[in-house]
GROMACS .gro file of C-alpha atoms in nm:
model
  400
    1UNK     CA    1  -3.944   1.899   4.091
    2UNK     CA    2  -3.943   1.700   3.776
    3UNK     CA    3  -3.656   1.822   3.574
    4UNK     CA    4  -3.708   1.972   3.225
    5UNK     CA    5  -3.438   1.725   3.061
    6UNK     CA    6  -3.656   1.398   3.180
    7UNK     CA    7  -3.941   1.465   2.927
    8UNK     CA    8  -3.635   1.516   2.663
    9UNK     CA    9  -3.453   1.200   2.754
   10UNK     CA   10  -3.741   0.928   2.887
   11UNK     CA   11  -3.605   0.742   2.554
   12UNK     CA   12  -3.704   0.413   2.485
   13UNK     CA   13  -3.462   0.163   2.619
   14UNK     CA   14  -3.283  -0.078   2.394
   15UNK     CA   15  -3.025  -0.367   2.443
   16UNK     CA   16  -2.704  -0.397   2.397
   17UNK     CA   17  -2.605  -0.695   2.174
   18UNK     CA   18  -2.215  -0.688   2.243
   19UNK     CA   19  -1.974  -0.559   2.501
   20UNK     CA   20  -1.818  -0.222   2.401
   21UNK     CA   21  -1.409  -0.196   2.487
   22UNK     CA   22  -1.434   0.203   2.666
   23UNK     CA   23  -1.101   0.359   2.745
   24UNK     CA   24  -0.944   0.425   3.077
   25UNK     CA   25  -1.105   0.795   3.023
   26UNK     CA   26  -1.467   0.653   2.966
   27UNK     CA   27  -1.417   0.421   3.254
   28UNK     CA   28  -1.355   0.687   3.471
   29UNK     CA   29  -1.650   0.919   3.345
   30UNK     CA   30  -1.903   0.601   3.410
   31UNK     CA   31  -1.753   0.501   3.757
   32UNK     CA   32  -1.814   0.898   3.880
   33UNK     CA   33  -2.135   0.830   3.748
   34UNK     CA   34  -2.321   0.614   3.935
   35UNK     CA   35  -2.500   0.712   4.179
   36UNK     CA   36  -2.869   0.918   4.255
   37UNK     CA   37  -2.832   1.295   4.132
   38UNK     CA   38  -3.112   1.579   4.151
   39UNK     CA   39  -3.137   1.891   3.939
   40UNK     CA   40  -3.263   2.079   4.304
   41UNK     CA   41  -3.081   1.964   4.611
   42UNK     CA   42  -3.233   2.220   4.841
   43UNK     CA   43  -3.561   2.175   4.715
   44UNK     CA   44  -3.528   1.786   4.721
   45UNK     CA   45  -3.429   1.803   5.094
   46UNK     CA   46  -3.706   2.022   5.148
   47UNK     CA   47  -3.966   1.859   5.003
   48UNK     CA   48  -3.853   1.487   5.198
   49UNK     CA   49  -3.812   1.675   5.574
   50UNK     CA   50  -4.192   1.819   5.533
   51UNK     CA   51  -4.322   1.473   5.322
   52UNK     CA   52  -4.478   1.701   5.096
   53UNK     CA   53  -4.497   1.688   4.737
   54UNK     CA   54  -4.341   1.481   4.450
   55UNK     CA   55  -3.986   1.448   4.394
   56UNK     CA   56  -3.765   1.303   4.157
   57UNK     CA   57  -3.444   1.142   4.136
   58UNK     CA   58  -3.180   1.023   3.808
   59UNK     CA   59  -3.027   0.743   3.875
   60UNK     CA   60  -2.686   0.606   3.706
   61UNK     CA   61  -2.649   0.229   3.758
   62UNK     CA   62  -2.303   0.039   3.674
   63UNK     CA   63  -2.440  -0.191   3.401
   64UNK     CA   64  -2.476   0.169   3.163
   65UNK     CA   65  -2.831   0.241   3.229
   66UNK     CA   66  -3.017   0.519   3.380
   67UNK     CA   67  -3.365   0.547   3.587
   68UNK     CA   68  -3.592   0.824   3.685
   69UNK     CA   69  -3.798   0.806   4.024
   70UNK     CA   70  -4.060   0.969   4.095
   71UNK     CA   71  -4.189   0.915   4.487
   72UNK     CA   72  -4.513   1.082   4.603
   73UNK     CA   73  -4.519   1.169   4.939
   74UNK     CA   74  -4.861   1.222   5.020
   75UNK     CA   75  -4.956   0.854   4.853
   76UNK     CA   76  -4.625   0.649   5.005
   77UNK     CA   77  -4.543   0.553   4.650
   78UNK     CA   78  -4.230   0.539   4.359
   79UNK     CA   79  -4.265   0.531   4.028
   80UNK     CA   80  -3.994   0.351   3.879
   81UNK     CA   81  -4.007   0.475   3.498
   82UNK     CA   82  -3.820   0.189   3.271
   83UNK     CA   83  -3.425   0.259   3.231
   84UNK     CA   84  -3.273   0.356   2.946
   85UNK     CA   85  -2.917   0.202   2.839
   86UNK     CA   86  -2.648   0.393   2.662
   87UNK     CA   87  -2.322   0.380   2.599
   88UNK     CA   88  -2.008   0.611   2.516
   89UNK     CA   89  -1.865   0.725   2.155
   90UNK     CA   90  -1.552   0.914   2.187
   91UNK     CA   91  -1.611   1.074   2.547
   92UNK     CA   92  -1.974   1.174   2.430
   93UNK     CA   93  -2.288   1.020   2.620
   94UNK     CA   94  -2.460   0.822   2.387
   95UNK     CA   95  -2.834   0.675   2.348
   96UNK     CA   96  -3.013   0.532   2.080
   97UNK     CA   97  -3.398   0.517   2.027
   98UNK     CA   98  -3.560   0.339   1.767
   99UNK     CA   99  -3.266   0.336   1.545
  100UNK     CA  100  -3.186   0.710   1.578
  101UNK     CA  101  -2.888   0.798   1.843
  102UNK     CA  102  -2.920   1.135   2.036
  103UNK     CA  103  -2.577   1.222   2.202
  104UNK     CA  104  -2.459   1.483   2.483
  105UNK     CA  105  -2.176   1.580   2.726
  106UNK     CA  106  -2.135   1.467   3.035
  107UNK     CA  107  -1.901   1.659   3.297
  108UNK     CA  108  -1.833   1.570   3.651
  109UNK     CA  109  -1.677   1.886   3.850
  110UNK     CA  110  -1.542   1.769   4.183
  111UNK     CA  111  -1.744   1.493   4.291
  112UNK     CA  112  -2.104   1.635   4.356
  113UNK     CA  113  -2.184   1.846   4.052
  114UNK     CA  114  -2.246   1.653   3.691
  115UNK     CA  115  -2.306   1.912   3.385
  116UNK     CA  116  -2.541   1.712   3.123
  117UNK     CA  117  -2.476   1.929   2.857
  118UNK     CA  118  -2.695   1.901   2.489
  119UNK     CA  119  -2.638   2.157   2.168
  120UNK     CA  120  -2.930   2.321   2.292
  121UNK     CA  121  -2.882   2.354   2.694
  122UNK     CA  122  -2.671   2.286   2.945
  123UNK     CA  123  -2.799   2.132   3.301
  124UNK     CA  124  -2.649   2.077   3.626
  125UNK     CA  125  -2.721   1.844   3.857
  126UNK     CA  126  -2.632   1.783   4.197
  127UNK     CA  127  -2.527   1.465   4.416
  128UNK     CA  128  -2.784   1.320   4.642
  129UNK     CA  129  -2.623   1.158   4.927
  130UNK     CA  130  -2.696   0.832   5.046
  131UNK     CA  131  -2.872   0.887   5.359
  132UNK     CA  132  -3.141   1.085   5.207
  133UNK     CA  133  -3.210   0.829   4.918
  134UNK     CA  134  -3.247   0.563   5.205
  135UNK     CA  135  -3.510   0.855   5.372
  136UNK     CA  136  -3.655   0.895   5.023
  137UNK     CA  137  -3.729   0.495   5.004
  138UNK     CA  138  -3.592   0.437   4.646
  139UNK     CA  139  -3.514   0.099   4.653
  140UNK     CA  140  -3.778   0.013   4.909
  141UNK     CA  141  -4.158  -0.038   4.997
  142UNK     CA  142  -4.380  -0.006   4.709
  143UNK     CA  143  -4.264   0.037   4.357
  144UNK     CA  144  -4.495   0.125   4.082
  145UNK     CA  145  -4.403   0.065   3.732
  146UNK     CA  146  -4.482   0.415   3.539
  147UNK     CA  147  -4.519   0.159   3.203
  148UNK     CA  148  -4.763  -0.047   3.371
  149UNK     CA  149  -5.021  -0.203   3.112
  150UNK     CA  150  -5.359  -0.092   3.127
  151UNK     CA  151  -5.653  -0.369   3.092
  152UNK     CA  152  -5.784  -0.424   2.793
  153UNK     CA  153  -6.154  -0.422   2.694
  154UNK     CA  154  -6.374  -0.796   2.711
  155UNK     CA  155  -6.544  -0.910   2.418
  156UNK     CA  156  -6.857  -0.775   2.586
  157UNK     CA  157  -6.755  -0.426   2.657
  158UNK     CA  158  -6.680  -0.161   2.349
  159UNK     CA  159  -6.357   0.070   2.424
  160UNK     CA  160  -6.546   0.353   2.448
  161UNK     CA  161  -6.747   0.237   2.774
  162UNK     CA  162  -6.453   0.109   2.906
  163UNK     CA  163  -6.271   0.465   2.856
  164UNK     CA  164  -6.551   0.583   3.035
  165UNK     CA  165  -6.592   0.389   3.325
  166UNK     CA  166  -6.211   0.436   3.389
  167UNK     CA  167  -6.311   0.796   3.458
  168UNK     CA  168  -6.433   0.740   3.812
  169UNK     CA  169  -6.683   0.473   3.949
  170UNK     CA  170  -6.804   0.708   4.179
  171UNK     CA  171  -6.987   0.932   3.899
  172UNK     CA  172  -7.284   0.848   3.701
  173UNK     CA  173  -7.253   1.015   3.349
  174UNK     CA  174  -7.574   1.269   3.410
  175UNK     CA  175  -7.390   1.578   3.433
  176UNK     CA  176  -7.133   1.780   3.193
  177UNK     CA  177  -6.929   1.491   3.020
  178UNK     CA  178  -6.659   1.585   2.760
  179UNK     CA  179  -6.562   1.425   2.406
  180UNK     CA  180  -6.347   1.211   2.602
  181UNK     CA  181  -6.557   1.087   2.847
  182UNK     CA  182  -6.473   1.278   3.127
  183UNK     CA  183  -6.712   1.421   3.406
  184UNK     CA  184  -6.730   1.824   3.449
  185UNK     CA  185  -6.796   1.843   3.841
  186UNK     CA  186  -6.726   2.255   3.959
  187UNK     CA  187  -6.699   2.110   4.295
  188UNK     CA  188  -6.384   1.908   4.194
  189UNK     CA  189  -6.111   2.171   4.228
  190UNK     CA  190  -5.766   2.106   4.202
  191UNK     CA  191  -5.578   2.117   4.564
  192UNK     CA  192  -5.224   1.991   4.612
  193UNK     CA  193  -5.281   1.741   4.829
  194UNK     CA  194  -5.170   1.422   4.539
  195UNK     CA  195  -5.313   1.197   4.766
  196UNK     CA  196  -5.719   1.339   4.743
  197UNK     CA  197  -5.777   1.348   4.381
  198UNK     CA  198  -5.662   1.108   4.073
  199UNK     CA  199  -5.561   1.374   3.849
  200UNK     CA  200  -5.560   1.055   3.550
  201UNK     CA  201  -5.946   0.952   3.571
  202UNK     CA  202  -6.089   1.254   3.685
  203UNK     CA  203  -6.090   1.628   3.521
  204UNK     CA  204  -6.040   1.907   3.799
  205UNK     CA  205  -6.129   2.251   3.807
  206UNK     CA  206  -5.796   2.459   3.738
  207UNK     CA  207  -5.937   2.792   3.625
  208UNK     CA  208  -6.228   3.024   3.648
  209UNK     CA  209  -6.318   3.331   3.397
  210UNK     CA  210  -6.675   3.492   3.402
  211UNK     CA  211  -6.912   3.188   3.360
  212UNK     CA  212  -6.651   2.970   3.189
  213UNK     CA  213  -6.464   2.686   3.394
  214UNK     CA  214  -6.114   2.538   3.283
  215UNK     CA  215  -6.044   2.161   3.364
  216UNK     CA  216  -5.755   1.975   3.363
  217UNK     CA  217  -5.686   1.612   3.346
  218UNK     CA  218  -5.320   1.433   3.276
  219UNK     CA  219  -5.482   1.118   3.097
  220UNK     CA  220  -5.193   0.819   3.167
  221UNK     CA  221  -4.961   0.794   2.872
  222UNK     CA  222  -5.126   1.005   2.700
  223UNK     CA  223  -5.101   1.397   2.657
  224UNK     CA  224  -5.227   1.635   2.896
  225UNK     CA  225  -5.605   1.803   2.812
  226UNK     CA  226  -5.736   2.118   2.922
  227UNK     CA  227  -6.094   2.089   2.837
  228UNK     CA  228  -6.306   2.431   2.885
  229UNK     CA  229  -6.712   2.488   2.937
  230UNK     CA  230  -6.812   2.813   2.815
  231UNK     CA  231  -7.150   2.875   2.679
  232UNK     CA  232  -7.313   2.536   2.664
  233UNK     CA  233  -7.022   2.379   2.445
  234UNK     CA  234  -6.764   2.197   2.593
  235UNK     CA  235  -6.406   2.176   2.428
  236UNK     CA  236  -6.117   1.991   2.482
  237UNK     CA  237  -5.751   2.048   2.404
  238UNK     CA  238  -5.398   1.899   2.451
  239UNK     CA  239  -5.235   2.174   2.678
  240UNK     CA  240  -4.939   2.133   2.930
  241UNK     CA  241  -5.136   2.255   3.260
  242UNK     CA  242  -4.940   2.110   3.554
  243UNK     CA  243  -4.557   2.090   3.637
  244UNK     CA  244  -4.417   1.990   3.967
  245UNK     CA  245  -4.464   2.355   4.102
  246UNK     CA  246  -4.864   2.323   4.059
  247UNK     CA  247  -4.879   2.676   3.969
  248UNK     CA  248  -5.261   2.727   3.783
  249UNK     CA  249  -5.376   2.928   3.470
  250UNK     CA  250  -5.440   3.269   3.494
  251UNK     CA  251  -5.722   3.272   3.277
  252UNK     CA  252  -5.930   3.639   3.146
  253UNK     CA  253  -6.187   3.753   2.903
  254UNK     CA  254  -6.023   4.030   2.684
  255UNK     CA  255  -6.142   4.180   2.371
  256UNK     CA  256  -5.764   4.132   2.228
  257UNK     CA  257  -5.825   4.168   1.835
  258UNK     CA  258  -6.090   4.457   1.863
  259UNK     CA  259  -6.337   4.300   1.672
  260UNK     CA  260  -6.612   4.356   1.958
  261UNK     CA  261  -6.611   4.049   2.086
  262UNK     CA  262  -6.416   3.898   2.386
  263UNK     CA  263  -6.200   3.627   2.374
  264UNK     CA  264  -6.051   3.409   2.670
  265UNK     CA  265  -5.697   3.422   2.724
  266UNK     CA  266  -5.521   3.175   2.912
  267UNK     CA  267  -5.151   3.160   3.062
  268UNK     CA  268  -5.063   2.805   3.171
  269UNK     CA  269  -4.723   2.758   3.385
  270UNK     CA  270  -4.579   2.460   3.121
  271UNK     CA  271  -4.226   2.420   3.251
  272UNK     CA  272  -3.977   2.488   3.529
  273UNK     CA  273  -3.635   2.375   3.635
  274UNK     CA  274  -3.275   2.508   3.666
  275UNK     CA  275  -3.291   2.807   3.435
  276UNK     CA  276  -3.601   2.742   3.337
  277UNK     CA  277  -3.910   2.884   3.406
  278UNK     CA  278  -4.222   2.912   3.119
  279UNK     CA  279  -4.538   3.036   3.092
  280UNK     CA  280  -4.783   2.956   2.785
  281UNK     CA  281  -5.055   3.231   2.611
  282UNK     CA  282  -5.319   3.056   2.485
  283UNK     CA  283  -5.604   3.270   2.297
  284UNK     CA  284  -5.945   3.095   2.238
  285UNK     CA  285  -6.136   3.242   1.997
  286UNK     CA  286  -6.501   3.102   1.906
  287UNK     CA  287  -6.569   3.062   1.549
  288UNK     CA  288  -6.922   3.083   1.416
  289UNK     CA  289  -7.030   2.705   1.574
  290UNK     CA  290  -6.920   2.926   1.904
  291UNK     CA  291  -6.649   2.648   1.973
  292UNK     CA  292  -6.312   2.762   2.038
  293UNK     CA  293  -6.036   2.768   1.824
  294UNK     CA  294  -5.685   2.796   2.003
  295UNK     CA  295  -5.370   3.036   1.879
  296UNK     CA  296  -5.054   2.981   2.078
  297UNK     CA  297  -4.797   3.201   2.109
  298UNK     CA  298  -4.425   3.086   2.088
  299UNK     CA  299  -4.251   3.292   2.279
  300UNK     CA  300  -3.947   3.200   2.157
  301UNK     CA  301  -3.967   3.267   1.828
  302UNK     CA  302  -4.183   3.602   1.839
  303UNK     CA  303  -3.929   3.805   2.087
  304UNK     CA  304  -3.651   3.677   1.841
  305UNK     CA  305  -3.815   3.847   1.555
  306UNK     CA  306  -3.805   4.185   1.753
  307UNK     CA  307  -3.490   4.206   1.936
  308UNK     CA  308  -3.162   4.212   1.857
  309UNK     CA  309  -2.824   4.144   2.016
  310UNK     CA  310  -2.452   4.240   1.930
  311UNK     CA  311  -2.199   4.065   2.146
  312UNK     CA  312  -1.843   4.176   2.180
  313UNK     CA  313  -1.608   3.940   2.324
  314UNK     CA  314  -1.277   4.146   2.287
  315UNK     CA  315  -1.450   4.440   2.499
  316UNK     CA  316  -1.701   4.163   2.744
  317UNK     CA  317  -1.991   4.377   2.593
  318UNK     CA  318  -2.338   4.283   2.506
  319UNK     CA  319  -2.599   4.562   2.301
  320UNK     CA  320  -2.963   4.436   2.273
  321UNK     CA  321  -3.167   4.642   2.070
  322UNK     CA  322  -3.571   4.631   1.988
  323UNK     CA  323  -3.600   4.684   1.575
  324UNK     CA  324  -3.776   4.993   1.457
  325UNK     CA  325  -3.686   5.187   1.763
  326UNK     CA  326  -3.505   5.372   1.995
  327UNK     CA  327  -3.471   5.116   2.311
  328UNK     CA  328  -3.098   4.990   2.348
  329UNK     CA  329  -2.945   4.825   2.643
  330UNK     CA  330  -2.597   4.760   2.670
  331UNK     CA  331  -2.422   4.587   2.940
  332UNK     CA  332  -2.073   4.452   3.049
  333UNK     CA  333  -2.048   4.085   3.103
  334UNK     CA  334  -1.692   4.105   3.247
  335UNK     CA  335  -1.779   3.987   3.610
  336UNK     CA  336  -2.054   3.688   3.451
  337UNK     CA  337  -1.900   3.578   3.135
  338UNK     CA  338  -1.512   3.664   3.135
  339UNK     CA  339  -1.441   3.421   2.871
  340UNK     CA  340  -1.758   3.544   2.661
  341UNK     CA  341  -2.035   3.431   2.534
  342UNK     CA  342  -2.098   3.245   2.218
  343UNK     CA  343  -2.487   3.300   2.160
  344UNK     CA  344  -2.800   3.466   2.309
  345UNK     CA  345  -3.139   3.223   2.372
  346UNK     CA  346  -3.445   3.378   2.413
  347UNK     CA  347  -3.774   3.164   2.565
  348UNK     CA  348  -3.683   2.969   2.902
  349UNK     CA  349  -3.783   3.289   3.140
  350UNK     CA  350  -4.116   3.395   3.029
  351UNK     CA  351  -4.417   3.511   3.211
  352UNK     CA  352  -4.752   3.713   3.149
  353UNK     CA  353  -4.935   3.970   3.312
  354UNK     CA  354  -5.228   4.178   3.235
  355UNK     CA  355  -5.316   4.524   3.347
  356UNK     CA  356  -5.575   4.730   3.223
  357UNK     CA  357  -5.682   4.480   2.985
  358UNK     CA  358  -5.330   4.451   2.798
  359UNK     CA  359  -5.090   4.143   2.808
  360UNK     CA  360  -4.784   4.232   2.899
  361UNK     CA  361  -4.493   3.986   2.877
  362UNK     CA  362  -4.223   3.991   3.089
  363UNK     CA  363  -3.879   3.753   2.983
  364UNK     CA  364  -3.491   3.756   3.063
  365UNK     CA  365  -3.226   3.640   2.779
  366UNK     CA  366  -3.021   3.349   2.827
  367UNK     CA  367  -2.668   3.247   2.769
  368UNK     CA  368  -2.494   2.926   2.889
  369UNK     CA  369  -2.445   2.892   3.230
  370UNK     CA  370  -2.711   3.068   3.348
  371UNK     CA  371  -2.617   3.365   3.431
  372UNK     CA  372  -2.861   3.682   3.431
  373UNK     CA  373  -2.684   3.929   3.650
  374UNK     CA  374  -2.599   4.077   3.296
  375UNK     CA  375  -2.930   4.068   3.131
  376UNK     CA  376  -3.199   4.258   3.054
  377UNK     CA  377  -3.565   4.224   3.158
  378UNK     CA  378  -3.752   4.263   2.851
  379UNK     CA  379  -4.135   4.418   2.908
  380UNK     CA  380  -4.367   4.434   2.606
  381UNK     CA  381  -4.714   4.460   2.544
  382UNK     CA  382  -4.880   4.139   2.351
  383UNK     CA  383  -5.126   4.259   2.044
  384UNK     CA  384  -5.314   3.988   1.904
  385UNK     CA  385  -5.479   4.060   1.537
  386UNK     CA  386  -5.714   3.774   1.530
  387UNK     CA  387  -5.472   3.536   1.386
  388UNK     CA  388  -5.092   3.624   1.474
  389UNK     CA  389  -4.877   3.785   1.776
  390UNK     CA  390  -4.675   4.098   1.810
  391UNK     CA  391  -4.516   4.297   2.029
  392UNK     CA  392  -4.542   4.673   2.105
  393UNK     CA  393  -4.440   4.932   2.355
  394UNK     CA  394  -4.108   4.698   2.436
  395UNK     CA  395  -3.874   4.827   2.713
  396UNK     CA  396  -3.558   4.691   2.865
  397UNK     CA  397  -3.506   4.724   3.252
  398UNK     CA  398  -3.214   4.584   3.461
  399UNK     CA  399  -3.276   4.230   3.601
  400UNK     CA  400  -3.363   4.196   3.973
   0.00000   0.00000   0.00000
């Protein structure tokens, strides 16, 4: 239940050298402020009455700093990530990192509802009351500090055999072994139980296509890897794989560019949250060596170069249209957005299927607040030349 903000704002923290004079206003905004706040309230409550799964907390503190925790249920641990101090410039949140200062607006509405709101998104969060923080154990038992130093190589060992021996004691290095060091075991799938496998020292099976086995490994501090056996050649690649859901790769082997040969295509689950749910297509195509060479597809930008939108405030109308064709939708946003709406995103709802060997996407525009009574689903097929995306065949459908 890590929210998608925490990745955006786990900013290095930096000291203040000075007080800072706020007004009565700022005052006011900090003192609503402190406090422990989740981005899923339900979920959170959830997730502590079974002990199940990871959740996290934000936590404002009085002396203008914030924390994220992270507690793992099925381990009895928090992580305690280092907090981050800011400060407040004219009513706007304020925090600096490495000389360069990142701002955003913070709202309270009532009491139990803070708006953290960026030039690119807006998210909500939601009070946690005390007595399930004190249920949680923030602020109690073990606390593990998610900066914590890892030891350092002696003057007899070489980095690289200390890498490796970090990968598990309990494997000798006689089997599959990656560029990184890291032991391919097909008996080590990934469950959900956090408490069974180190998913930092050891690679785990995540997906399965033909003869060809996807494993996944979140090194610590470092980016995640998906690293992939096909064919007697092992590769390895930086690829978001897990988010707090623990939803796996769908993973195929499709003949996408219709050059005869097959290629593996991959759809990894790389972010969820309030408003926010991703998926990932990742084509690997082998070159001549036979290794695999990756081609990503950003969503994001491809469905913005083939549909189009036309709002209309003064009516509370909205037109989207797919260029070079017939397929219009047009909708009122009266009920949703009575004040209108300033701009159209395209990106954070996006998911894949494939039938009859053709990817099909499936996505919902956005507009802020987060709203998609109004919208569209938008259905197209995914071509794939050897090189770059398209779309085909697209259809809008009303939103369910």
């Amino acid at each position: 239940m890590l929210s998608a903000i925490m990745a955006a704002l786990m900013l290095t923290a930096c000291s203040k050298e000075e007080a800072v004079d706020y007004t009565e206003a700022e005052n006011a905004l900090q003192a609503s402020l402190v406090g422990y706040w989740t981005d899923d309230l339900a979920q959170l409550e959830q997730a502590v009455a079974e002990e199940k799964s990871v959740v996290s907390v934000l936590e404002f503190t009085d002396n203008y700093s914030y924390t994220w925790h992270e507690c793992s249920y099925d381990e009895w641990q928090i992580v305690t990530y280092e907090p981050t101090e800011y400060s407040f410039e004219n009513m706007n949140f304020k925090v600096e990192n490495n000389g360069k200062e990142a701002y955003a607006k913070l709202e309270i509405s009532g009491e139990d509802t803070l708006y953290w709101i960026t030039d690119e998104n807006t998210y909500d969060y939601t009070r946690v009351p005390q007595e399930l923080i004190d249920k949680i154990g923030i602020g109690k038992g073990e606390i593990l500090s998610a900066e914590a130093e890892t030891e350092k190589p002696t003057e007899n060992e070489t980095e690289t055999e200390t890498e490796t021996e970090s990968k598990g004691p309990d494997y000798q290095l006689d089997g599959n072994v990656s560029a990184s060091g890291y032991v391919l075991d097909p008996m080590m799938e990934f469950i959900t139980d956090y408490s069974e496998i180190d998913y930092v020292n050891y690679a785990v099976l995540i997906a399965e296509a033909g003869e060809t086995d996807i494993y996944g490994v979140c090194p610590d501090g470092k980016k995640p890897l998906v690293i992939i056996e096909h064919d007697g050649i092992i590769d390895e690649f930086e690829q978001v794989w897990m988010t707090p859901r623990a939803i796996m790769p769908m993973a195929e082997y499709l003949d996408v560019d219709s050059d005869g040969e097959y290629e593996l295509v991959v759809s990894y689950y790389v972010a969820s949250g309030t408003g926010t749910s991703i998926e990932e297509l990742v084509v690997y195509k082998a070159g001549s060596d036979g290794r695999f060479k990756e081609y990503r597809l950003d969503a994001e930008e491809l469905i913005d170069e083939y549909i189009n939108y036309q709002i209309d405030n003064d009516n509370l109308w909205l037109d989207f249209a797919a260029y070079d064709t017939n397929e219009i939708y047009s909708t009122s946003i009266k009920k949703d957005y009575p004040d209108g709406i300033e701009s159209i995103g395209f990106g954070k709802t996006v998911s894949y299927t494939i039938k009859s060997g053709i990817i099909v996407m499936h996505t919902v525009p956005d507009a802020s607040g987060l709203r998609y009574e109004c919208m569209p689903e938008i259905i197209a097929d995914v071509s794939f030349d050897g090189e770059d995306f398209e779309l085909d065949n697209i259809d809008f459908r009303d939103y369910e």
